[in-house]
Amino acid sequence: MKLSGRDWVGIIGVALLIGLLGLGVGKGRGKTIPLDDRHRSSYQALKEGRDRAHVELICTTCHNQSSQPLPKNHPPKEQCLVCHDLVRS
Ligand code: HEC
Ligand code: HEC
């Protein structure tokens, strides 16, 4: 099949749309969880098949009002893992 100018307009239009949607989804997500000593236990727990709810309890043992407070403008913070990705290894 030979692509005409019209086809290209359509293809580029769709590509732009997908790109914009991707940006929209990316917004409002936090940083990736660092893969360092402090966070290794969380990674480990997930790898061992613990469910998210359990792992998120681990997060809050450090990230709470007293020790590692979240930024003031932090969005509603149940389910850390929805917004903070793990480093893919
Ligand atoms: C043992 C304590 C501890 C646990 C458990 C922990 N964190 Fe952290 N976290 C820290 C500390 C301290 C920092 C800041 C220094 C650093 O990056 O290690 C931090 C930093 C972060 C950052 C910011 C990274 C950056 O680039 O600024 C994110 C996001 C984060 N943690 C998310 C999580 C999530 C989600 C969990 C649960 C899966 C979690 N943390 C569990 C102690 C912890
Ligand atoms: C609704 C999405 C969402 C959820 C759920 C969420 N976060 Fe965040 N988090 C963000 C966003 C967005 C930021 C950046 C906020 C800002 O710019 O101040 C952030 C920032 C952070 C930071 C500061 C790192 C930095 O410098 O950007 C830490 C630490 C953190 N979150 C930990 C957690 C923990 C722990 C949980 C679970 C208890 C959690 N987050 C749940 C979206 C989320």
CSV table of C-alpha atoms and ligand atoms in Angstrom, one decimal:
chain,number,residue,atom,x,y,z
A,1,MET,CA,0.0,0.0,0.0
A,2,LYS,CA,1.3,3.4,-0.9
A,3,LEU,CA,0.7,6.2,1.6
A,4,SER,CA,-0.7,9.4,0.3
A,5,GLY,CA,-0.3,12.8,1.9
A,6,ARG,CA,-3.7,12.4,3.4
A,7,ASP,CA,-2.7,9.2,5.1
A,8,TRP,CA,0.4,10.8,6.6
A,9,VAL,CA,-1.7,13.6,8.1
A,10,GLY,CA,-3.9,11.0,9.7
A,11,ILE,CA,-0.9,9.0,11.0
A,12,ILE,CA,0.8,12.1,12.5
A,13,GLY,CA,-2.5,13.2,14.0
A,14,VAL,CA,-2.9,9.9,15.8
A,15,ALA,CA,0.7,9.9,16.9
A,16,LEU,CA,0.3,13.4,18.4
A,17,LEU,CA,-2.8,12.3,20.2
A,18,ILE,CA,-1.2,9.3,21.7
A,19,GLY,CA,1.8,11.5,22.8
A,20,LEU,CA,-0.5,14.0,24.5
A,21,LEU,CA,-2.4,11.3,26.3
A,22,GLY,CA,0.8,9.9,27.5
A,23,LEU,CA,1.8,13.2,28.9
A,24,GLY,CA,-1.5,13.6,30.6
A,25,VAL,CA,-1.2,10.2,32.3
A,26,GLY,CA,2.4,11.0,33.4
A,27,LYS,CA,1.3,14.1,35.1
A,28,GLY,CA,0.5,13.8,38.8
A,29,ARG,CA,2.7,10.8,39.3
A,30,GLY,CA,5.5,11.1,41.7
A,31,LYS,CA,9.1,10.2,41.3
A,32,THR,CA,10.3,6.7,40.8
A,33,ILE,CA,11.1,5.0,44.1
A,34,PRO,CA,14.9,5.0,44.4
A,35,LEU,CA,16.6,1.6,44.5
A,36,ASP,CA,18.8,2.2,47.5
A,37,ASP,CA,19.4,0.6,50.8
A,38,ARG,CA,16.4,2.3,52.4
A,39,HIS,CA,14.1,1.1,49.7
A,40,ARG,CA,15.5,-2.4,49.1
A,41,SER,CA,13.2,-4.0,51.7
A,42,SER,CA,10.2,-2.7,49.9
A,43,TYR,CA,11.4,-4.0,46.6
A,44,GLN,CA,12.2,-7.3,48.2
A,45,ALA,CA,8.8,-7.6,49.8
A,46,LEU,CA,7.1,-7.0,46.4
A,47,LYS,CA,9.3,-9.5,44.7
A,48,GLU,CA,8.4,-12.1,47.3
A,49,GLY,CA,4.8,-11.5,46.3
A,50,ARG,CA,3.5,-9.4,49.1
A,51,ASP,CA,0.6,-7.4,48.0
A,52,ARG,CA,0.7,-3.6,47.5
A,53,ALA,CA,-1.3,-2.8,50.6
A,54,HIS,CA,1.4,-4.6,52.7
A,55,VAL,CA,4.2,-2.9,51.0
A,56,GLU,CA,2.6,0.5,51.4
A,57,LEU,CA,2.5,0.0,55.1
A,58,ILE,CA,6.3,-0.4,54.9
A,59,CYS,CA,6.5,2.9,53.1
A,60,THR,CA,4.6,4.7,55.9
A,61,THR,CA,6.9,3.4,58.6
A,62,CYS,CA,9.5,5.9,57.2
A,63,HIS,CA,7.3,8.3,55.2
A,64,ASN,CA,5.1,9.8,57.9
A,65,GLN,CA,4.6,13.0,59.7
A,66,SER,CA,7.6,12.7,62.0
A,67,SER,CA,10.5,11.2,60.0
A,68,GLN,CA,10.3,11.6,56.2
A,69,PRO,CA,7.3,13.9,55.8
A,70,LEU,CA,5.8,14.1,52.3
A,71,PRO,CA,5.8,17.4,50.6
A,72,LYS,CA,3.0,19.7,51.7
A,73,ASN,CA,1.3,19.7,48.4
A,74,HIS,CA,1.4,15.9,48.1
A,75,PRO,CA,-1.7,14.4,46.6
A,76,PRO,CA,-3.9,12.0,48.6
A,77,LYS,CA,-1.5,9.4,49.5
A,78,GLU,CA,-3.1,6.0,49.9
A,79,GLN,CA,-1.5,3.5,47.5
A,80,CYS,CA,1.9,5.0,47.0
A,81,LEU,CA,2.7,2.4,44.3
A,82,VAL,CA,0.0,3.7,42.0
A,83,CYS,CA,2.0,6.9,41.5
A,84,HIS,CA,5.5,6.0,42.5
A,85,ASP,CA,6.9,3.5,40.1
A,86,LEU,CA,9.5,0.9,41.1
A,87,VAL,CA,12.8,1.0,39.2
A,88,ARG,CA,12.4,-1.8,36.6
A,89,SER,CA,15.2,-4.2,36.9
B,1,HEC,C1,13.6,2.5,55.7
B,1,HEC,C2,12.9,3.8,55.5
B,1,HEC,C3,12.1,4.0,54.2
B,1,HEC,C4,11.2,3.1,53.6
B,1,HEC,C5,10.7,1.8,54.1
B,1,HEC,C6,10.7,3.8,52.4
B,1,HEC,N1,11.4,5.0,52.3
B,1,HEC,FE1,11.2,6.3,50.6
B,1,HEC,N2,12.7,7.4,51.4
B,1,HEC,C7,13.4,7.2,52.6
B,1,HEC,C8,14.4,8.3,52.7
B,1,HEC,C9,15.3,8.4,54.0
B,1,HEC,C10,14.3,9.0,51.5
B,1,HEC,C11,15.2,10.2,51.1
B,1,HEC,C12,16.6,9.8,50.8
B,1,HEC,C13,16.7,8.6,49.8
B,1,HEC,O1,16.4,8.9,48.6
B,1,HEC,O2,17.0,7.5,50.2
B,1,HEC,C14,13.3,8.5,50.7
B,1,HEC,C15,12.9,8.9,49.4
B,1,HEC,C16,11.8,8.5,48.7
B,1,HEC,C17,11.3,9.1,47.5
B,1,HEC,C18,11.9,10.4,46.8
B,1,HEC,C19,13.0,10.0,45.9
B,1,HEC,C20,13.6,11.2,45.2
B,1,HEC,O3,14.0,11.1,44.1
B,1,HEC,O4,13.5,12.3,45.8
B,1,HEC,C21,10.2,8.5,47.1
B,1,HEC,C22,9.3,8.7,45.9
B,1,HEC,C23,10.0,7.4,48.1
B,1,HEC,N3,11.0,7.5,49.0
B,1,HEC,C24,8.9,6.6,48.1
B,1,HEC,C25,8.8,5.5,48.9
B,1,HEC,C26,7.8,4.5,48.8
B,1,HEC,C27,6.7,4.5,47.7
B,1,HEC,C28,8.1,3.5,49.7
B,1,HEC,C29,7.3,2.2,49.9
B,1,HEC,C30,7.4,1.3,48.8
B,1,HEC,C31,9.2,3.9,50.5
B,1,HEC,N4,9.6,5.1,50.0
B,1,HEC,C32,9.7,3.3,51.6
B,1,HEC,C33,13.1,6.3,53.5
B,1,HEC,C34,12.3,5.1,53.3
B,2,HEC,C1,-2.0,10.3,43.7
B,2,HEC,C2,-0.6,10.0,43.3
B,2,HEC,C3,0.4,9.8,44.5
B,2,HEC,C4,0.2,8.8,45.5
B,2,HEC,C5,-0.9,7.9,45.8
B,2,HEC,C6,1.4,9.0,46.3
B,2,HEC,N1,2.2,10.0,45.8
B,2,HEC,FE1,4.0,10.6,46.6
B,2,HEC,N2,4.1,12.1,45.2
B,2,HEC,C7,3.2,12.3,44.1
B,2,HEC,C8,3.6,13.5,43.4
B,2,HEC,C9,2.8,14.0,42.2
B,2,HEC,C10,4.7,14.0,44.1
B,2,HEC,C11,5.4,15.3,43.8
B,2,HEC,C12,4.7,16.4,44.6
B,2,HEC,C13,5.4,17.7,44.6
B,2,HEC,O1,5.8,18.2,43.6
B,2,HEC,O2,5.5,18.3,45.7
B,2,HEC,C14,5.0,13.1,45.2
B,2,HEC,C15,6.1,13.3,46.0
B,2,HEC,C16,6.5,12.3,47.0
B,2,HEC,C17,7.7,12.4,47.7
B,2,HEC,C18,8.8,13.5,47.7
B,2,HEC,C19,9.8,13.1,46.6
B,2,HEC,C20,10.1,14.3,45.8
B,2,HEC,O3,11.0,15.1,46.1
B,2,HEC,O4,9.4,14.5,44.8
B,2,HEC,C21,7.8,11.3,48.5
B,2,HEC,C22,8.8,10.9,49.5
B,2,HEC,C23,6.6,10.6,48.3
B,2,HEC,N3,5.8,11.2,47.3
B,2,HEC,C24,6.2,9.4,48.9
B,2,HEC,C25,5.0,8.8,48.8
B,2,HEC,C26,4.5,7.7,49.7
B,2,HEC,C27,5.4,7.1,50.8
B,2,HEC,C28,3.2,7.4,49.3
B,2,HEC,C29,2.3,6.4,50.0
B,2,HEC,C30,2.0,6.6,51.4
B,2,HEC,C31,2.9,8.3,48.2
B,2,HEC,N4,4.0,9.1,47.9
B,2,HEC,C32,1.7,8.2,47.5
B,2,HEC,C33,2.1,11.4,43.8
B,2,HEC,C34,1.6,10.4,44.7
